[in-house]
CSV table of C-alpha atoms and ligand atoms in Angstrom, one decimal:
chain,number,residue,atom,x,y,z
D,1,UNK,CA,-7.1,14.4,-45.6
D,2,UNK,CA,-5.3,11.0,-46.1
D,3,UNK,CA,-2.8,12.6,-48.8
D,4,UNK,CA,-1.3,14.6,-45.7
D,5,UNK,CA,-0.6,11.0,-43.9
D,6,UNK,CA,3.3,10.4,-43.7
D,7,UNK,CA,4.7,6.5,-43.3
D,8,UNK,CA,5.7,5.9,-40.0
D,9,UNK,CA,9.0,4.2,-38.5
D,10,UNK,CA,8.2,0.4,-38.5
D,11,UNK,CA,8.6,-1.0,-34.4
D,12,UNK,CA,11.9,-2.6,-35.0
D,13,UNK,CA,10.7,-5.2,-32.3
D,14,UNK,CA,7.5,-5.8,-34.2
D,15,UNK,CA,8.8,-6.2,-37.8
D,16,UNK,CA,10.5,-9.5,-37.1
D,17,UNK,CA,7.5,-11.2,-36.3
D,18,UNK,CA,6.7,-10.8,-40.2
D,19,UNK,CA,9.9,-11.5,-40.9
D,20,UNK,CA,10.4,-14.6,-39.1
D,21,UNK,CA,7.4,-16.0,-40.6
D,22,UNK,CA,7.9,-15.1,-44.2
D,23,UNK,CA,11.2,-17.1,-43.8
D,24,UNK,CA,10.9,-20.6,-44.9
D,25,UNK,CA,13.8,-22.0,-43.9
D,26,UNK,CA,13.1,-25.2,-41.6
D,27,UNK,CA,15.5,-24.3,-39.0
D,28,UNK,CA,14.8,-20.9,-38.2
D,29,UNK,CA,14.9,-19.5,-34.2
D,30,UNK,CA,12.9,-16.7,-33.5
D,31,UNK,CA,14.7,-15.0,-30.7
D,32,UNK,CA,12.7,-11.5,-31.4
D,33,UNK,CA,9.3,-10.5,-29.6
D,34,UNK,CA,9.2,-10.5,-26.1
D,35,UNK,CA,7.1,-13.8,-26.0
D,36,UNK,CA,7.6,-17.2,-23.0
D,37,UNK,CA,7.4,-20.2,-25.5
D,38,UNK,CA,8.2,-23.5,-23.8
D,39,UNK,CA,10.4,-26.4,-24.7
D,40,UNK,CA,8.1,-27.2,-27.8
D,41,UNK,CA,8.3,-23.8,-29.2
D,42,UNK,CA,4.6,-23.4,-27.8
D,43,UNK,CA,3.1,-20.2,-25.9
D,44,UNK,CA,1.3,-22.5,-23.5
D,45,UNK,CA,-2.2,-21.0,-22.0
D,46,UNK,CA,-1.2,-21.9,-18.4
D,47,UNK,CA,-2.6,-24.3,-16.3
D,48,UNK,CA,-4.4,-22.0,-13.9
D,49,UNK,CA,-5.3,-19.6,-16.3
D,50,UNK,CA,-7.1,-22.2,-18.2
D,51,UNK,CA,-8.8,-23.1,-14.8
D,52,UNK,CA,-10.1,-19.7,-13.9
D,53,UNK,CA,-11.4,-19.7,-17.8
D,54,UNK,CA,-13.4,-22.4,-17.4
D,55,UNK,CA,-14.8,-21.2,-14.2
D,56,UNK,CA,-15.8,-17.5,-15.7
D,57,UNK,CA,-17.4,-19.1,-18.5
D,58,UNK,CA,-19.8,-21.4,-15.8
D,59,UNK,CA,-20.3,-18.6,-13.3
D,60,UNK,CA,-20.2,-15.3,-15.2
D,61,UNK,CA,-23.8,-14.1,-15.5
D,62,UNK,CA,-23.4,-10.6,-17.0
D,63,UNK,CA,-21.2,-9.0,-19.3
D,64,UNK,CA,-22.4,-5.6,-18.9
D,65,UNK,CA,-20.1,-2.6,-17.8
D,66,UNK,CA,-17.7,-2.5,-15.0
D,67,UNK,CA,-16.3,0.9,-13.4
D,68,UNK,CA,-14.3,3.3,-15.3
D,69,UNK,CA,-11.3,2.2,-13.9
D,70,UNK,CA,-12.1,-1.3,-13.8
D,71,UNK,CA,-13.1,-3.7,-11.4
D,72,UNK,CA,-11.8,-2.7,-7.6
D,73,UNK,CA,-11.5,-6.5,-6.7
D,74,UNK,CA,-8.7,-7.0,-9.5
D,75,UNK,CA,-6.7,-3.8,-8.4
D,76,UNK,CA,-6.6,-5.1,-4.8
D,77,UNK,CA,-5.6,-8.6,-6.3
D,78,UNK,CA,-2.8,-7.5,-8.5
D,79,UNK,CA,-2.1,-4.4,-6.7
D,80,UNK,CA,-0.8,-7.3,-3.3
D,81,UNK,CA,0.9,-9.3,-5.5
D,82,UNK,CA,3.3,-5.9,-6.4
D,83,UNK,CA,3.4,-4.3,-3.2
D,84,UNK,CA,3.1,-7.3,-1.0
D,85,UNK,CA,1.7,-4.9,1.8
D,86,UNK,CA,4.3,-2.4,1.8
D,87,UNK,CA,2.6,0.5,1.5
D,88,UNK,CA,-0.9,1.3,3.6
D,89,UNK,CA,-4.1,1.2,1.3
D,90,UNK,CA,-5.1,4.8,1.6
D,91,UNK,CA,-2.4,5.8,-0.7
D,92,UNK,CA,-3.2,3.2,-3.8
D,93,UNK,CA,-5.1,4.4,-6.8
D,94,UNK,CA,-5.2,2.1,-9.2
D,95,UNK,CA,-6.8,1.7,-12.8
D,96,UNK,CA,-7.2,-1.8,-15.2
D,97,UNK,CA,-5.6,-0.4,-18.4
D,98,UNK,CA,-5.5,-2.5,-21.8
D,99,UNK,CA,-1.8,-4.3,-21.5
D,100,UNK,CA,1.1,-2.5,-19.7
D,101,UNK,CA,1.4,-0.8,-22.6
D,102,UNK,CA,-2.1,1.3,-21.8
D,103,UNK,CA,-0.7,1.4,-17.9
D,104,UNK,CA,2.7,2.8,-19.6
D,105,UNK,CA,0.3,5.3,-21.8
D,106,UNK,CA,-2.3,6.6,-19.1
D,107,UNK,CA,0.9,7.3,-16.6
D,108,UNK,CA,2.6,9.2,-19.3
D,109,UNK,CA,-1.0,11.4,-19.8
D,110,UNK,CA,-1.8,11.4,-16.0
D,111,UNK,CA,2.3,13.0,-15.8
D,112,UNK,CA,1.2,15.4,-18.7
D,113,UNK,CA,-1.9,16.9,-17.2
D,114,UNK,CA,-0.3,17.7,-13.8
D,115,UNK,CA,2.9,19.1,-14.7
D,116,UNK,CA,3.5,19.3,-18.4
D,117,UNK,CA,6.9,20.8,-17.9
D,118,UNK,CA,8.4,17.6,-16.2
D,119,UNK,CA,10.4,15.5,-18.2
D,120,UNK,CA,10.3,12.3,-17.9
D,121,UNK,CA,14.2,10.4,-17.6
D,122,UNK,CA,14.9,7.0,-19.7
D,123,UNK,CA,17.4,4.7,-19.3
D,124,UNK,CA,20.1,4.3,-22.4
D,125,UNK,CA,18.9,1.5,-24.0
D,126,UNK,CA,15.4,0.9,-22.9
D,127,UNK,CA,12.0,-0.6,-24.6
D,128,UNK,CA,11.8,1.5,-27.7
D,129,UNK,CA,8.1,2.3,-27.3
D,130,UNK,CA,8.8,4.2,-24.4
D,131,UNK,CA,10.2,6.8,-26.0
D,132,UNK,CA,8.3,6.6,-28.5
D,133,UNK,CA,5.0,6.8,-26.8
D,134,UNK,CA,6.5,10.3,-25.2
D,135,UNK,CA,7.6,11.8,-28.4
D,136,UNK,CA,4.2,10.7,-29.9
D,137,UNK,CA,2.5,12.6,-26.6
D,138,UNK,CA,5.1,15.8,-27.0
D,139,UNK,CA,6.7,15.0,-23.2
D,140,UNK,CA,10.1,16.4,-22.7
D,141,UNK,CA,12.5,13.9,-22.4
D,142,UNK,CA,16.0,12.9,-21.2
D,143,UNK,CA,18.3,9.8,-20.9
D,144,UNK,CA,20.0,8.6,-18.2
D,145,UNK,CA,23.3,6.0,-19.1
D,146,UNK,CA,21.9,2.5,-17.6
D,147,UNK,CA,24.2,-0.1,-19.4
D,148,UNK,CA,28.2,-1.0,-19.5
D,149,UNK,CA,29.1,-2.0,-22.4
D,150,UNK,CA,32.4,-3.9,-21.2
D,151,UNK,CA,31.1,-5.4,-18.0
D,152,UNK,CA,27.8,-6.1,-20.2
D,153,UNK,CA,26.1,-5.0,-16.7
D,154,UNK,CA,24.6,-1.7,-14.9
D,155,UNK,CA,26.7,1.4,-15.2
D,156,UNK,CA,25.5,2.4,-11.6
D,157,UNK,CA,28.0,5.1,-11.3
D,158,UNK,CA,27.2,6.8,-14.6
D,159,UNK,CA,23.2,6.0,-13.9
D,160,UNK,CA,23.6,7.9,-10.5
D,161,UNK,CA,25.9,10.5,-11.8
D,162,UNK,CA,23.2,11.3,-14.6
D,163,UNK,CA,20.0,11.3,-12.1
D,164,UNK,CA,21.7,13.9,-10.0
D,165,UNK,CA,21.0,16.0,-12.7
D,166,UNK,CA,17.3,14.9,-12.1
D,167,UNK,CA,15.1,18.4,-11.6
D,168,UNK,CA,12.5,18.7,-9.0
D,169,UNK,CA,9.2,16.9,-10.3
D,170,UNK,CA,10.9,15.3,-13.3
D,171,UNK,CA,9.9,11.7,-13.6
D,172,UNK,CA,12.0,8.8,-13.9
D,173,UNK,CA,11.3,5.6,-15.7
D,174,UNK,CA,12.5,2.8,-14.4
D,175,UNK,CA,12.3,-1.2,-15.4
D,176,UNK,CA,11.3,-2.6,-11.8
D,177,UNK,CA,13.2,-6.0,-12.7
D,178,UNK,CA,14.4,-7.5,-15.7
D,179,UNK,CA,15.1,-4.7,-17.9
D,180,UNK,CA,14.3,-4.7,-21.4
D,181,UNK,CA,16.2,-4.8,-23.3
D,182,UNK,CA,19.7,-5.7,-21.5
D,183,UNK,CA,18.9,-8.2,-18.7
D,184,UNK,CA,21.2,-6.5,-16.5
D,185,UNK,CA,19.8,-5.3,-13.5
D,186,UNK,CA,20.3,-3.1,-10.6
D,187,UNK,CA,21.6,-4.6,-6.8
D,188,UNK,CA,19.2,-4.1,-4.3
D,189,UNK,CA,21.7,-1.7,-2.6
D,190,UNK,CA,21.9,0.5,-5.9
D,191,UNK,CA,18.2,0.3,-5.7
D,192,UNK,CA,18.6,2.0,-2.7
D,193,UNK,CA,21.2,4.5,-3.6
D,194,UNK,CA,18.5,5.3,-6.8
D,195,UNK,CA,15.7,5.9,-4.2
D,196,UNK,CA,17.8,8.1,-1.8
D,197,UNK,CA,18.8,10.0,-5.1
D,198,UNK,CA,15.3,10.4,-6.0
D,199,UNK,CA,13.6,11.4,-2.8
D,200,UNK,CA,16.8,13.8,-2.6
D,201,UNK,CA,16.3,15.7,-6.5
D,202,UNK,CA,12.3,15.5,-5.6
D,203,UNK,CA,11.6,13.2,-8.5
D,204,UNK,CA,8.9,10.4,-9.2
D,205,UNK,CA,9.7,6.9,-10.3
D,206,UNK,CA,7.2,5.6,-12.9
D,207,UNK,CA,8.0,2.2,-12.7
D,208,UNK,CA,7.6,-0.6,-16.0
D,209,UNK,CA,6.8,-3.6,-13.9
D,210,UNK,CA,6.2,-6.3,-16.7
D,211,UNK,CA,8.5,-9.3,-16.1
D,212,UNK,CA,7.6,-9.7,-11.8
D,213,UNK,CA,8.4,-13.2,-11.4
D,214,UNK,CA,10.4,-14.0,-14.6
D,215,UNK,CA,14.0,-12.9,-12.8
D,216,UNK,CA,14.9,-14.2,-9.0
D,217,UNK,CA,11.2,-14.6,-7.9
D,218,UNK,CA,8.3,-13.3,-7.1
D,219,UNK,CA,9.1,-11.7,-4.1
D,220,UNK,CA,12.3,-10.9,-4.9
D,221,UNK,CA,11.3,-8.8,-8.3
D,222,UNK,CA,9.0,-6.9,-6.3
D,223,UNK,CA,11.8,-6.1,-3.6
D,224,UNK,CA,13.1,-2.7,-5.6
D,225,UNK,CA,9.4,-1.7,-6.6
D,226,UNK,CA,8.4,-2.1,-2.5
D,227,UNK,CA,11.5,-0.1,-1.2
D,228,UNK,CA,11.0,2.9,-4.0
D,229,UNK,CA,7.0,3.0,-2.8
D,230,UNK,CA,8.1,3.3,1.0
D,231,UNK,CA,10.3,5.7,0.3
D,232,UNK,CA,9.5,8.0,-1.9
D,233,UNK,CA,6.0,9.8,-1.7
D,234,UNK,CA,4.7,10.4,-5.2
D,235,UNK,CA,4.9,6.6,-7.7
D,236,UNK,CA,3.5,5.4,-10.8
D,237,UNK,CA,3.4,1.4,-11.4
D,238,UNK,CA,2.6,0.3,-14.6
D,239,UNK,CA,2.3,-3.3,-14.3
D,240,UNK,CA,1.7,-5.5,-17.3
D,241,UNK,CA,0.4,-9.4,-17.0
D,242,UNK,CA,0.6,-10.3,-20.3
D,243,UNK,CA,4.4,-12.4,-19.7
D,244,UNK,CA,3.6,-13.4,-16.0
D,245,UNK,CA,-0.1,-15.3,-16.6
D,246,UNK,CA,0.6,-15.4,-20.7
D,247,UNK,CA,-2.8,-13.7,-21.7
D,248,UNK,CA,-0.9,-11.4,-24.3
D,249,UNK,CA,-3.4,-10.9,-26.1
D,250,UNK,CA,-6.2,-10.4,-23.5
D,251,UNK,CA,-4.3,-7.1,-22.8
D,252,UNK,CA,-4.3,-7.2,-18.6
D,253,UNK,CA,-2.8,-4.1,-17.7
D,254,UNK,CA,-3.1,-2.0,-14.1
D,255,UNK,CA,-1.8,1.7,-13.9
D,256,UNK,CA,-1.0,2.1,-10.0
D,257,UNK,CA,-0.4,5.7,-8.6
D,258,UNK,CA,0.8,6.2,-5.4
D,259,UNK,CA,0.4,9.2,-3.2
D,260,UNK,CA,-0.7,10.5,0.4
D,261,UNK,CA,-4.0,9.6,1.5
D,262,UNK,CA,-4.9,13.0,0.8
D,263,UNK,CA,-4.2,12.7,-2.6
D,264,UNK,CA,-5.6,9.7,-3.2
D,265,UNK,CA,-8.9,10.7,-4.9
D,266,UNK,CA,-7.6,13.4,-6.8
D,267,UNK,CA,-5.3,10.7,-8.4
D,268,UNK,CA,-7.6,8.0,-8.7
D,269,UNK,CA,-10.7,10.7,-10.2
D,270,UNK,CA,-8.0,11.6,-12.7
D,271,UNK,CA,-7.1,7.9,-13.5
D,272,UNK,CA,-10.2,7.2,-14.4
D,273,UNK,CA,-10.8,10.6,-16.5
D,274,UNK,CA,-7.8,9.8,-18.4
D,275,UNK,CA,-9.4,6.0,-19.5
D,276,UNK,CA,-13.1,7.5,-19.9
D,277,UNK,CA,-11.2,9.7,-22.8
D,278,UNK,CA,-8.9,7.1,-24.6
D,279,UNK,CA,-11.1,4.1,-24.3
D,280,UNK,CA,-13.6,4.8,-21.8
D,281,UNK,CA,-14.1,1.1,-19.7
D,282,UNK,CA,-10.5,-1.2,-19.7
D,283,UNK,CA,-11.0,-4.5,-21.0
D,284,UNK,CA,-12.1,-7.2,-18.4
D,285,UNK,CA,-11.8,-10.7,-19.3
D,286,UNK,CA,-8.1,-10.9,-18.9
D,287,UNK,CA,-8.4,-8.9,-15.3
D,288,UNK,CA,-11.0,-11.2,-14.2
D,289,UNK,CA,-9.0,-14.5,-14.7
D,290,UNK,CA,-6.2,-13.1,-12.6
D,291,UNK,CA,-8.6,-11.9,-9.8
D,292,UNK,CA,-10.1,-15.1,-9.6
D,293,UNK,CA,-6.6,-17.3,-9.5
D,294,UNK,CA,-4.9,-14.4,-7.3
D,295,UNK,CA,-8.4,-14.8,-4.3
D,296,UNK,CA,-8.2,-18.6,-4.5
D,297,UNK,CA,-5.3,-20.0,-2.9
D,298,UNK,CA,-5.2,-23.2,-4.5
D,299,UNK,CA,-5.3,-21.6,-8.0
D,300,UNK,CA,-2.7,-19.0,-6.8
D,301,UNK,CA,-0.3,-21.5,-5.9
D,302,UNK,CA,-0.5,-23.3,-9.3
D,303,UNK,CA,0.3,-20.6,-10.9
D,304,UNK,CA,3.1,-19.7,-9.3
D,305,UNK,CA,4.2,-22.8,-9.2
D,306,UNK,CA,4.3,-22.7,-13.1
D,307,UNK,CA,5.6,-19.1,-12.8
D,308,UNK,CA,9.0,-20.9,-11.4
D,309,UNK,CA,8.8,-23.6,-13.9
D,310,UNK,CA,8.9,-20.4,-16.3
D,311,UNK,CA,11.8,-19.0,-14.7
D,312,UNK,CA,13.8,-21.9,-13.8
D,313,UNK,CA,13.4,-22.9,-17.5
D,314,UNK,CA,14.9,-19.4,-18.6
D,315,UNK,CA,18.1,-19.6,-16.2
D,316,UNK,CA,18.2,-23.1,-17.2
D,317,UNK,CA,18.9,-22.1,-21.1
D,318,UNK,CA,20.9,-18.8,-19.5
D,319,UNK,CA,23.2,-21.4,-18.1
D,320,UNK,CA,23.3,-23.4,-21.2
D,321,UNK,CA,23.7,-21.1,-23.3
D,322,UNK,CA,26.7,-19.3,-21.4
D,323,UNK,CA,28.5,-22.7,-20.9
D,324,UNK,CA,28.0,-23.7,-24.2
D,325,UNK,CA,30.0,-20.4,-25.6
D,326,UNK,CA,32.6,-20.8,-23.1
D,327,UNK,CA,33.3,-24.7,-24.3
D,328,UNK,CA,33.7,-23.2,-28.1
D,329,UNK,CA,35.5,-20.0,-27.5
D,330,UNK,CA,38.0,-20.9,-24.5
D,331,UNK,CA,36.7,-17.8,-22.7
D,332,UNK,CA,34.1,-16.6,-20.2
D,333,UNK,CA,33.6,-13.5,-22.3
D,334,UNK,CA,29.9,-14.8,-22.5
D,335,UNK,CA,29.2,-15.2,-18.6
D,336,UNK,CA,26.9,-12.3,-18.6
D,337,UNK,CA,24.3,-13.9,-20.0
D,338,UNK,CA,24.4,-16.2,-17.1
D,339,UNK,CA,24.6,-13.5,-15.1
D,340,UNK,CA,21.2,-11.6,-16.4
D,341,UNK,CA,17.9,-12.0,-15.5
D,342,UNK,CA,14.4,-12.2,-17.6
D,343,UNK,CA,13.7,-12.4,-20.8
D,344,UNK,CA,16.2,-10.7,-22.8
D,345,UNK,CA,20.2,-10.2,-22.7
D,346,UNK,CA,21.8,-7.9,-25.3
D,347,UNK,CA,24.5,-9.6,-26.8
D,348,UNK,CA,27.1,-6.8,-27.7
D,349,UNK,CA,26.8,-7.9,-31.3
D,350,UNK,CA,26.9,-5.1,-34.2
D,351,UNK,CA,24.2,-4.5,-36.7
D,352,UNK,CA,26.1,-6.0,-39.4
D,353,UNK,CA,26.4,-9.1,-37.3
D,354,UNK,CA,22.7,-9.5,-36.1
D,355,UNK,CA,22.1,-9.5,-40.0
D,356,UNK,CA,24.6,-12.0,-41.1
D,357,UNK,CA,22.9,-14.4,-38.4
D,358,UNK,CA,20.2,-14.0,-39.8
D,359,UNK,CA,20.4,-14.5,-43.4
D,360,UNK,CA,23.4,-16.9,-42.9
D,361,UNK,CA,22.0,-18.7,-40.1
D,362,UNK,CA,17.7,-18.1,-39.9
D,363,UNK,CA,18.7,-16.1,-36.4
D,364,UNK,CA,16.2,-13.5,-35.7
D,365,UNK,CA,17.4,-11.0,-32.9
D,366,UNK,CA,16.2,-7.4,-32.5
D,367,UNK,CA,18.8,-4.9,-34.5
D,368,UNK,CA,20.5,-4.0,-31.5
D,369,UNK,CA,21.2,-7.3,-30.3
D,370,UNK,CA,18.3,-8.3,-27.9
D,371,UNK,CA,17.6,-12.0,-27.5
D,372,UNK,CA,14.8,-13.2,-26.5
D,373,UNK,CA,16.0,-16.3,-24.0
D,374,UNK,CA,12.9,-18.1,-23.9
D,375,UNK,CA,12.7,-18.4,-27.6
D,376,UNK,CA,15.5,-21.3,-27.3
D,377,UNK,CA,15.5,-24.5,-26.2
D,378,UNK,CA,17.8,-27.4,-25.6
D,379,UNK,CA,18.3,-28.2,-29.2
D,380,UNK,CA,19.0,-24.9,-29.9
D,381,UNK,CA,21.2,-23.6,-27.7
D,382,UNK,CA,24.1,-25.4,-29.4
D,383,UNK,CA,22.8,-23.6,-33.2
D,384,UNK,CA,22.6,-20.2,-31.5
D,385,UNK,CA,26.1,-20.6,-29.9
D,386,UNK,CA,28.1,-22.2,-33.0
D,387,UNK,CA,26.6,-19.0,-35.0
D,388,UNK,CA,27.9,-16.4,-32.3
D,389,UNK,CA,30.9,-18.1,-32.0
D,390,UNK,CA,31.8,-17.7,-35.8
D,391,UNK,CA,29.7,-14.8,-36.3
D,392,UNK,CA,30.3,-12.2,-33.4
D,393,UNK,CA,33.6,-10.8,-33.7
Z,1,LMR,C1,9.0,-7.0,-26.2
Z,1,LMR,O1,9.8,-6.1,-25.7
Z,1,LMR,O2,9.4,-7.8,-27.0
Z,1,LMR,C2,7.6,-7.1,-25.6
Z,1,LMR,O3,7.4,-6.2,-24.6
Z,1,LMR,C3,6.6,-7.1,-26.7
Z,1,LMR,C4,6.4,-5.7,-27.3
Z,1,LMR,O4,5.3,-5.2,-27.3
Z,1,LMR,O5,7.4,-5.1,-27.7
């Protein structure tokens, strides 16, 4: 049986964690894997998170099963951080999925079983497991062109241009702020122009929520996903807290579906078919620490007060970063990454170039130019800019 295995394409994100640390060269950055280290080069457990530990570990008598689709009080927790009230109760199902990855996965599965004709719209670049995921499932698939590669931001023309081709139940994925990989990200009047376009064609956003917090705040990362729920009648929120509390590995994911009331338990009785037959019950721990910091208010606002510590500290190397290329090359060609938001800006550099910096200069990017901005710090910002400078034609 084994013989008939074939090798399968290494996760071009994921290989450079290997990389990085077979490389023993003192001075290496690790700008790859989508992961918040602070100033220290440390993926801090954060304060309230460490709080809500301790308080599980004195108060958590049981660890016996919770419901199929995990534990109600963390979907309403979670679920009011996202939607902020926006949208009335009786049309949120919700199920705790292992990372945003498993709510990514179960709302491609849940979009399979009702209509396995739709195809399901990406934007041109986007996280490459997304399509991958929907190859690996057989969904049909189509792109839609997202990023400008002059302006280095949105192409909202040619991104509503190519949704107007958008058929009648086709899904669209969308990265609900901070997209991955470019940083650039849509105005909250092209958000509306993208919901018009959607309730118009009769389509269904499945929105990638992982980054809520890490771009212009809270609130205002939830803005787009709040306006595409009240307008458009059929949604799918995959919302990942593995960046916004840092329990990565605890794998804290919640797969939101949003429909009429009537609909309601149709969806959520499919929800939690779908994780009875990958994995039976989600994971718990990680849902449970953000339950309890998200229904104490004390504990909540810790944590978002280090949330915009987190964020600040990005724009802060953003700005850096941008002002630092701009002293060295006499031109504002680099502004953009000022301009972006979250994680991630892709530079504009070729293949060729993302190797030279790293094997000239210990610079680990992603192969099509993805930085990840929280993997610098003050000291070095001024590396990472002499290299593009000299490097980056
Ligand atoms: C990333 O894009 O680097 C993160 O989302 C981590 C991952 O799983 O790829």
């Amino acid at each position: 049986m084994f013989d008939a295995l074939k090798p399968q394409p290494q996760d071009k994100i994921l290989k450079l964690i290997q990389m990085f640390r077979d490389d023993p060269r003192p001075g290496k950055i690790d700008l790859g894997v989508g992961v918040y280290k602070d100033a220290t080069g440390l993926t801090p457990v954060m304060r309230a998170v460490r709080t809500a530990g301790k308080r599980l570990w004195e108060s958590e008598t049981s660890k016996t099963y919770t419901g199929l689709a995990g534990d109600p009080a963390f979907h309403a927790a979670l679920s009011g951080v996202i939607l902020g009230g926006s949208v009335p109760q009786d049309r949120i199902a919700a199920v705790a999925t292992p990372g945003g990855t498993g709510a990514i996965r179960q709302a491609l599965e849940l979009i399979r079983l009702a209509s396995p004709a739709a195809r399901v719209w990406l934007s041109d670049p986007t996280w490459p497991n997304h399509p991958s995921i929907i190859r690996y499932l057989g969904i049909p698939m189509a792109w839609y062109r997202y990023f400008d590669a002059q302006t280095r931001g949105v192409d909202a023309e040619g991104m509503l241009a190519d949704l107007g081709q958008v058929a009648a139940g086709d899904v669209v994925l969308l990265h609900g702020c901070c997209h991955n990989p470019t940083g650039a990200n849509l105005t909250l009047a092209e958000w509306a122009a993208v919901a018009d376009l959607l309730v118009a064609r009769g389509a269904v956003p499945l929105i990638d929520l992982a980054y809520q917090g890490f771009g212009d705040g809270l609130e205002a990362d939830a803005a787009p996903v709040r306006a595409l729920a009240a307008r458009c009648p059929e949604v799918l929120i995959a919302a990942s807290c593995s960046k916004t509390f840092g329990i990565y590995r605890e794998r804290t994911g919640l797969l939101i579906g949003l429909g009429t009331s009537a609909q309601r338990g149709l969806i959520q009785e499919n929800l939690a078919f779908l994780n009875r037959q990958n994995y039976s019950f989600p994971p718990d721990h990680g849902a449970r620490l953000v339950t309890l910091i998200l229904e104490d208010p004390a504990l909540t606002a810790i944590w978002t007060q280090e949330l915009e510590e987190i964020r600040l500290n990005m724009l802060g190397l953003r700005q850096a970063l941008a002002q630092e290329l701009r002293r060295l090359t006499g031109s504002e060609r680099w502004d953009f990454i000022a301009r972006h938001r979250g994680m991630f800006s892709v530079l504009g550099a070729t293949g060729a170039e993302v190797e030279r910096l790293r094997a000239e200069r210990g610079i680990y990017m992603v192969s099509d130019s993805r930085m990840n901005i929280a993997g610098l710090n003050a000291a070095t910002v001024p590396v990472l800019a002499r290299a593009i400078a000299d490097i980056v034609a």
